[in-house]
Every structure is written in structure tokens, then in C-alpha cells.
XYZ file of C-alpha atoms in Angstrom:
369
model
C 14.315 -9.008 -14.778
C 17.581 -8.873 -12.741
C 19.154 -6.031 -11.216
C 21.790 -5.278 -8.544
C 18.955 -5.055 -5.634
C 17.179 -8.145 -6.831
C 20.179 -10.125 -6.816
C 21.082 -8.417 -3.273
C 18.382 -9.522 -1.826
C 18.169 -13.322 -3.588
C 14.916 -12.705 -6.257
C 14.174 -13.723 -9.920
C 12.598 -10.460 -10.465
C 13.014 -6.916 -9.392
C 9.270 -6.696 -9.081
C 8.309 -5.744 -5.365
C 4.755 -6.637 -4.812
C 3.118 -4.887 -1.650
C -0.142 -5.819 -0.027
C -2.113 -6.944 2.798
C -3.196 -10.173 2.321
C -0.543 -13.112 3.093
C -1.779 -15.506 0.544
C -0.625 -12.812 -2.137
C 2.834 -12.258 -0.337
C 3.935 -15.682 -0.302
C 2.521 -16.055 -3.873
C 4.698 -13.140 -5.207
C 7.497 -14.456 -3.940
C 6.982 -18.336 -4.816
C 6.522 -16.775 -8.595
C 10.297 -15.072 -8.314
C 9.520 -11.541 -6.769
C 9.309 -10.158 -3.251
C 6.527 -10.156 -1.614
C 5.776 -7.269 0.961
C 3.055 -7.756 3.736
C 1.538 -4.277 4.459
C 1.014 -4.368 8.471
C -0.997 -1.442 9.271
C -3.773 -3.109 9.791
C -2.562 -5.381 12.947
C -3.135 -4.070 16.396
C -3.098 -7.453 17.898
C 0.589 -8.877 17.692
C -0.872 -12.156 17.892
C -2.622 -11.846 14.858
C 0.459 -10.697 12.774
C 2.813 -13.550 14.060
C -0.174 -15.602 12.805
C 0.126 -14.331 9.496
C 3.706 -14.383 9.729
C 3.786 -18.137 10.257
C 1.167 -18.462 7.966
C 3.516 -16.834 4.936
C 6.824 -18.697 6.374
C 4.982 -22.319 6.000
C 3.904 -21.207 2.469
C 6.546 -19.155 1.041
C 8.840 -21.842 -0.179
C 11.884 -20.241 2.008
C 12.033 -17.216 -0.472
C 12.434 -14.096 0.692
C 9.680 -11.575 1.514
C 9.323 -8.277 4.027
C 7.000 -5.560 5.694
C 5.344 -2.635 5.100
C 4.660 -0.531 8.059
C 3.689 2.958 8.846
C 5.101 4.851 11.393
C 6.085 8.945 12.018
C 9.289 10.060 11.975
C 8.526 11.726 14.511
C 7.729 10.002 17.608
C 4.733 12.027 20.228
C 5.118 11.512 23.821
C 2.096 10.744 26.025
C -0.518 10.659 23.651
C -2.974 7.947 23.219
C -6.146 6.799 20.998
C -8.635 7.971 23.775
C -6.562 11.858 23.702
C -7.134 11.512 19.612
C -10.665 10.386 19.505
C -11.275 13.616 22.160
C -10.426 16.121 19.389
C -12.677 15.125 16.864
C -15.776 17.082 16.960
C -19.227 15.913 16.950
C -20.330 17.977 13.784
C -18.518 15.346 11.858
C -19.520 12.206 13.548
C -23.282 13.275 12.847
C -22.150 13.533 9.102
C -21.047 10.018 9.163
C -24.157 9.154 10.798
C -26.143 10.744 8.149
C -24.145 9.747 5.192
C -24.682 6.103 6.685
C -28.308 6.950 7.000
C -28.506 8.449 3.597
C -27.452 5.420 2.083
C -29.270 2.946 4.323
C -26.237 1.227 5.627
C -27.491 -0.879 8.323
C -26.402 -0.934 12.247
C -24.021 -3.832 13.338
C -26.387 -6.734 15.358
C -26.252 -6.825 18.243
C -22.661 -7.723 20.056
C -20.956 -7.818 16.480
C -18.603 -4.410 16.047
C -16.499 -4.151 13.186
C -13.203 -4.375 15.649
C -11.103 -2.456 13.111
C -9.161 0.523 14.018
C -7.282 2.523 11.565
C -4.150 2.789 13.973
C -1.295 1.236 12.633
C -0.176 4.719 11.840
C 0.324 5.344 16.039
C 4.061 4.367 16.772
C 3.199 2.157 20.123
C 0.859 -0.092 17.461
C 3.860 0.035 14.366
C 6.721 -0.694 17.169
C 4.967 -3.754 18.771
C 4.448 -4.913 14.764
C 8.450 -4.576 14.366
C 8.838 -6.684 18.143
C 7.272 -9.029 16.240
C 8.507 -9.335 12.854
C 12.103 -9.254 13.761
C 11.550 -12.218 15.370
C 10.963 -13.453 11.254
C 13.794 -13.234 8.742
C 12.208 -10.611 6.964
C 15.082 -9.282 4.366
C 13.182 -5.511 3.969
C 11.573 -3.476 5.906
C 9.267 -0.619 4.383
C 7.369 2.476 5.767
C 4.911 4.187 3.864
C 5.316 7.629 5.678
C 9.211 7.820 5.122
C 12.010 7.075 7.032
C 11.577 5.008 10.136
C 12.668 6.413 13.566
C 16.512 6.439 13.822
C 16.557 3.932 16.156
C 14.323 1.613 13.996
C 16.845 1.882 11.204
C 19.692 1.125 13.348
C 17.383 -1.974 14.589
C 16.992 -3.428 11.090
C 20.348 -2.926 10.070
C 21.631 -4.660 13.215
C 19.543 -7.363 11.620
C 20.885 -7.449 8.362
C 17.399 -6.148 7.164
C 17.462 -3.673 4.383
C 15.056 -0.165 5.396
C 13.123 0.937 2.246
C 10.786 4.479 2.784
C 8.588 5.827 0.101
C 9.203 9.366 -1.499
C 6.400 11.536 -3.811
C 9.436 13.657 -4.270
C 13.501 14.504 -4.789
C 13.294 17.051 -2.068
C 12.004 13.706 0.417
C 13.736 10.959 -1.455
C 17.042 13.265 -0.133
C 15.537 13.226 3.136
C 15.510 9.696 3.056
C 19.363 8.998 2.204
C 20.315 11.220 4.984
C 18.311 9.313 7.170
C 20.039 6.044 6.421
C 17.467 4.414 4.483
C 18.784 1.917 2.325
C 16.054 2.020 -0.769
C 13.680 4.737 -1.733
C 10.344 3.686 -3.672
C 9.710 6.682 -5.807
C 5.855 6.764 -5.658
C 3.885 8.768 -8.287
C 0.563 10.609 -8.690
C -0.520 7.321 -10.330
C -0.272 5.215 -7.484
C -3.195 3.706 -5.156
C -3.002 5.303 -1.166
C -1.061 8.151 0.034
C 0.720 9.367 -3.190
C 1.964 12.532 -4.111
C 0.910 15.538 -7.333
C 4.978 14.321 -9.557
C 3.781 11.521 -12.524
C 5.951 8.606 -12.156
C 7.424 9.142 -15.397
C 8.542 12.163 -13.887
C 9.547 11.394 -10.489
C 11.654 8.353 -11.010
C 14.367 9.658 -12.397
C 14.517 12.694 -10.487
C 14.903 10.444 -7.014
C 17.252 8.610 -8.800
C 19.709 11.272 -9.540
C 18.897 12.474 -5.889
C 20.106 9.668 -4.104
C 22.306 8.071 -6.437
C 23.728 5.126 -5.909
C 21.188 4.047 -3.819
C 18.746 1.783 -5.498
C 15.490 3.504 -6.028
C 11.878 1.352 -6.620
C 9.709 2.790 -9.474
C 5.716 3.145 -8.489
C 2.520 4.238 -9.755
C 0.543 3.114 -12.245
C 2.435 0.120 -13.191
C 0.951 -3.099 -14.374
C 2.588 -4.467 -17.041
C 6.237 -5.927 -18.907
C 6.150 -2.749 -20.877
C 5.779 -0.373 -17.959
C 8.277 -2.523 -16.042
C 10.804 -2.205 -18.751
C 10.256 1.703 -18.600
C 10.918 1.769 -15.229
C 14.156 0.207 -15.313
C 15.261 2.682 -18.508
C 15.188 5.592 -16.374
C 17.055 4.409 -13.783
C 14.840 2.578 -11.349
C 16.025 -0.791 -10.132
C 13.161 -2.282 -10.006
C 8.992 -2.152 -9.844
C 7.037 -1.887 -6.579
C 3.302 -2.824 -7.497
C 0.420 -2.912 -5.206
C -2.998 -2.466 -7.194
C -2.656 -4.926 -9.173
C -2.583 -7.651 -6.333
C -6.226 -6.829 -5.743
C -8.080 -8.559 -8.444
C -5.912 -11.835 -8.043
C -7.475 -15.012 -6.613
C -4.983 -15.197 -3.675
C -6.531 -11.860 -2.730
C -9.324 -11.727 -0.091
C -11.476 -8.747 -0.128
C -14.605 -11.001 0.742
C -16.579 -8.621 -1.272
C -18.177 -9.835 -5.042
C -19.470 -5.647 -5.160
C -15.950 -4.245 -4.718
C -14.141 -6.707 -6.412
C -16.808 -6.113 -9.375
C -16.161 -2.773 -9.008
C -12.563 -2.680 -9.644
C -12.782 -4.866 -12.820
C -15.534 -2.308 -13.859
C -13.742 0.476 -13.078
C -11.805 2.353 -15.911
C -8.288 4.256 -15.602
C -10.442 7.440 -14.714
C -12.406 6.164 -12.100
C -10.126 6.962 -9.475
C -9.654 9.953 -7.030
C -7.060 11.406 -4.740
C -8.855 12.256 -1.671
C -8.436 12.509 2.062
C -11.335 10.700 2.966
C -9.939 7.519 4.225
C -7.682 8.857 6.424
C -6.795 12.332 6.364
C -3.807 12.954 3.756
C -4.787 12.616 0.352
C -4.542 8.804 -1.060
C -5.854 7.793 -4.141
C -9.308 5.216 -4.242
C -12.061 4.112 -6.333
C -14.063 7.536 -6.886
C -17.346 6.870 -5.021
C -20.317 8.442 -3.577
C -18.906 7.970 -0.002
C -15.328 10.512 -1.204
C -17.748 12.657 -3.140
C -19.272 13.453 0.203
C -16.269 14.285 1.746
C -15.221 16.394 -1.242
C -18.526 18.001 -1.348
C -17.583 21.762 -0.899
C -20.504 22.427 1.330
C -19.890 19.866 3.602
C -17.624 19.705 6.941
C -14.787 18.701 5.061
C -12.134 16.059 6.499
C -10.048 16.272 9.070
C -6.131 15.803 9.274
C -4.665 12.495 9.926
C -4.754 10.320 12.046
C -8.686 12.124 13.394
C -10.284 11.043 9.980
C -8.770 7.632 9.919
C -10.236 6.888 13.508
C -13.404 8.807 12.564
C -14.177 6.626 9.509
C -13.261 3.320 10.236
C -16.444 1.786 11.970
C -18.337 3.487 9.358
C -16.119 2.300 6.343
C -16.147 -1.563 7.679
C -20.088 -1.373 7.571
C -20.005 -0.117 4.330
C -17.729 -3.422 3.234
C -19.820 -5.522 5.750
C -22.652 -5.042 4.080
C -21.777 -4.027 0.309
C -23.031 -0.872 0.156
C -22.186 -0.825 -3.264
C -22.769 3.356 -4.082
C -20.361 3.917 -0.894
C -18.525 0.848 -1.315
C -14.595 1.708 -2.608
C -11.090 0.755 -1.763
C -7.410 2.256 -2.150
C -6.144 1.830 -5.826
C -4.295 3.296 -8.409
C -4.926 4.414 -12.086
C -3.691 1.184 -13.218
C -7.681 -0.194 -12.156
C -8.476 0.145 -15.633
C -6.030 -2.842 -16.679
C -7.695 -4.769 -14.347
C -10.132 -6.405 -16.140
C -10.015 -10.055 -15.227
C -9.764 -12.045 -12.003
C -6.057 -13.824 -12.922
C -3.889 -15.867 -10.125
C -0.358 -14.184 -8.990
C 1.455 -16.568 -11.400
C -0.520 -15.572 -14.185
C 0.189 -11.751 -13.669
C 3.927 -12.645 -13.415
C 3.642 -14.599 -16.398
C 2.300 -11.534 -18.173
C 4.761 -9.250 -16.618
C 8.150 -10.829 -17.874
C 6.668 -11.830 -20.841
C 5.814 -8.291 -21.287
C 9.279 -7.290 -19.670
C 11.310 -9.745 -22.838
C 8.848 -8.147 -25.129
C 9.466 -4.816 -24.801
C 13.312 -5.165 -23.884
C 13.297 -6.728 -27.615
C 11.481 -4.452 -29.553
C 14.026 -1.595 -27.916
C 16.856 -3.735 -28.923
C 15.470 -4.135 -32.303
C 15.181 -0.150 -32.598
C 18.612 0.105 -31.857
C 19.951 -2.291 -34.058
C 20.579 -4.978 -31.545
C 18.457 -7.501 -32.607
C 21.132 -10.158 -32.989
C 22.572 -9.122 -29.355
């Protein structure tokens, strides 16, 4: 599964696998793919170079990168305490009585979740990137577009490729005039913040949009077959996050939601803004049905939901409250039906890649070729 950006940046496999667990990264990568470590959820810098050291004593030497996110945009003088001021008390009582609703208990005493949904604020994402440029990290991605300017010009100083995801042409243009150097075109399918455009549709849209630059495919993509689809309309490879999940490197440290996702069919999804504000696909559950309910307060913009929810959405993983209990994922949940390790997904993805390459071979009278 070769391609001009896989061989750029030294893989097997144009398959991009994104996710936050470090065990996972450095598997994707020791299987022939490139393993991306999503970030946002390291405030402490300490605990990231942890990681980071974890993934380069494990990773074989292969190649791997980070997933940030981080505005555009940057907002002077504004800190968590100035954010947590403008969100209004009506909806931290709703949290409190959703929690109550549902019996979620109280943390004991001195335990706190000590969780923050704030890699989104730039001061957190820049002292993440003080960090991992200390690491030979060959890409750098943001999930809310192109990086800063300066950031870009940081990473290419470094030889590091910039990579920023797109939900449409109109961004993915964006992008390229912005100096990014790959654009993951990221359909309606996809788990988190994801755009309305299918990813049948949208990938080769961005790819005529930014041609030549090399564009990711994303969104609902779990197998050879899909990976081989990808790649036929123009896409130089696969970015896959979901299904990472269900693997046995993974650690949710939660039997309920990992239960739940092999459960869960291709329907049980729902894009919804109750994690953090802009809409992001995630298990449908009883917790985003109260946030969707019309009659309630509704959510608030990012980043005041994100920083509203979070205590309440670790308790709900602390202690498995399954009816509330969900996670970011995309449509491809319904494939996931078995607990497998990394190598065995990549063992079903090329296999699945050869398969389908022949059978379109075959149909066009190339089987001897």
C-alpha cells in the first residue's frame, strides 16, 4: 500500500493511524504505518515527554507524529479562569442534575478527576509543540486546520511535514495557502469534529482543490476494501482513528464502553456538540440526548462546553455509568465487533487492500498484470 507520501515519509503503508494512547502509536507504526499521537489531552509537558519516551523506546525507530489542536487564530490575554467566568450557572445546574438523574456518584474525598478539556487553548498546544520538537516527529497534525504561521514555519525549519484536517474544498484551499503540506479530507463519517460532505464525496473534491499536494482520505474507513477506494479517487493514503479503539494496545480502562462499542451498530452514532461545543460525532447516548433535548438549555460554543463537561464526563467514565457512558467514534463502530491487536487489523487491512486491488484488476482485464 505504497504511495508517494508513504514513501516520503519512510512507511510500508499509507495508512495513518491517529489516537491517544501511545501503546497504539508505536504499534501502528511497528506493523508498517504511521502512527499519530493525538495530544490534546496533555496539559502537563511532563506527562507528554513521558509518553514521548515511552513511544521512542517502543517504536522500533519507525517513524510516527502528533496530533494537536490549536486556533488559527491566536487570542491575546485570555485565560481558563476569563473562560470558565462566561459560562452561566443555568447550565452547570443541568449537569448537576443530569449527574443526579442518573445517580453518578461524587468523587471521594481529595480524588478530582484532574482532566481539563484544554488542549484546544494555544498556551497548552504551544508548550505540547516545545516539547515534541525536541522528538523527531516526521508530521505534525492539527485537528482545527492550519497551525499558526509561525508554527508552520517552526516544523518546516525542522524538516517536519504540517498536515491540517479539512470537512471541505472551500477549507482544504485554505489550507494550501496556508502552507500546509498535507490535507486529511475528513468526512461526515468520521468519529470527533467532522463535517455534513460523505467521504466518498469529499475526497476527491480536496483533491482536485489542492492538487498536487497529497491529500489523506477519512471517515468511515475500516477496511482493505475501503482503503483501496480511497486511493482510486485520488487520496494518497488512509487516516483511521476509530478503529484503534477496540484494539488490545488501547486503554480505555472501561469493560462498559469498550462493550459498548463492540455492541454498537453503524447507526448508533450521533453528531453532536455535547462534548465540546462544535459538533463531533460519538456513541449516541442518553448523556447527548440530553443535550439535544429541544427543551433543554442547549450547549454552548466551544471551548465553554468542553470546560463545562469535563469533570462531569470523567465521572461518568470513572464510574461506568453505562446509560451516560459514550466516547468519540465514527460510523465505522459497527465493524467493530471483536477486540483484535493492531497487527491483526493491519493484517486485515492489506489483505483486504490486495483483495480488492485484484478483483478491480480482474474487472479490467488485468488479471495476468
Amino acid at each position: 500500500m505504497q504511495t508517494e507520501l508513504s514513501k516520503q515519509l519512510g512507511v510500508e503503508h499509507a495508512v495513518f493511524g491517529f489516537t491517544p494512547f501511545p501503546a497504539v502509536a508505536a504499534a501502528i507504526s511497528r506493523a508498517g504505518g504511521f502512527g499519530v499521537l493525538g495530544a490534546v489531552r496533555y496539559t502537563a509537558p511532563d506527562d507528554l515527554r513521558r509518553d514521548l519516551d515511552w513511544i521512542e523506546a517502543h517504536i522500533g525507530g519507525r517513524p510516527y507524529g502528533l496530533d494537536v489542536v490549536m486556533p488559527a487564530k491566536k487570542v491575546e490575554g485570555v485565560t481558563e479562569a476569563d473562560v470558565e467566568a462566561m459560562i452561566p450557572d443555568g447550565h452547570r445546574q443541568f449537569v448537576r442534575d443530569t449527574l443526579a438523574k442518573y445517580g453518578v456518584p461524587e468523587w471521594p474525598a481529595g480524588e478530582a478527576s484532574g482532566w481539563r478539556i484544554t488542549g484546544w487553548m494555544e498556551q497548552v498546544a504551544r508548550t505540547q509543540l516545545d516539547v515534541a520538537f525536541d522528538y523527531p516527529i516526521g508530521l505534525l497534525a492539527n485537528a482545527l486546520g492550519p497551525p499558526p504561521a509561525d508554527v508552520v514555519a517552526r516544523a518546516h525549519e525542522r524538516g517536519v511535514l504540517v498536515a491540517a484536517l479539512a470537512g471541505s474544498a472551500r477549507h482544504a484551499r485554505k489550507h494550501r495557502e496556508a502552507g500546509i503540506d498535507v490535507v486529511v479530507a475528513q468526512g461526515y463519517e468520521a468519529g470527533g469534529h467532522t463535517g455534513e460532505i460523505a467521504t466518498m464525496v469529499l475526497t476527491p473534491e480536496v483533491v482536485d482543490a489542492v492538487a498536487p499536494l497529497p491529500v489523506l482520505a477519512a471517515g468511515g474507513i475500516g477496511s482493505g476494501r475501503q482503503a483501496a477506494a480511497a486511493l482510486a479517487l485520488g487520496a494518497q493514503g488512509v487516516w483511521l482513528g476509530s478503529v484503534w479503539l477496540t484494539t488490545t494496545e488501547a486503554k480505555l480502562h472501561s469493560p462498559a464502553l469498550t462493550r459498548k462499542l463492540l455492541e454498537a451498530g453503524s447507526g448508533d452514532t450521533v453528531r453532536s456538540r455535547a462534548l465540546t461545543g462544535k459538533p463531533a460525532r460519538q456513541l449516541r447516548t442518553e448523556w447527548t440526548d440530553a443535550w439535544d433535548d429541544p427543551h433543554g438549555p442547549g450547549t454552548l460554543p466551544m471551548p465553554l462546553q468542553g470546560l463545562l463537561v469535563a469533570d462531569a464526563v470523567s465521572r461518568i467514565q470513572k464510574f461506568e455509568v453505562e446509560p451516560l457512558l459514550g466516547t468519540p467514534v465514527g460510523q465505522i463502530v459497527g465493524r467493530m465487533t471483536s477486540e483484535r491487536s493492531v497487527r491483526a487489523v493491519f493484517d486485515d487491512l492489506t489483505r483486504g487492500f490486495e483483495q480488492a486491488v485484484g478483483r478491480i484488476n480482474r474487472i479490467a482485464g488485468r488479471s495476468g498484470q
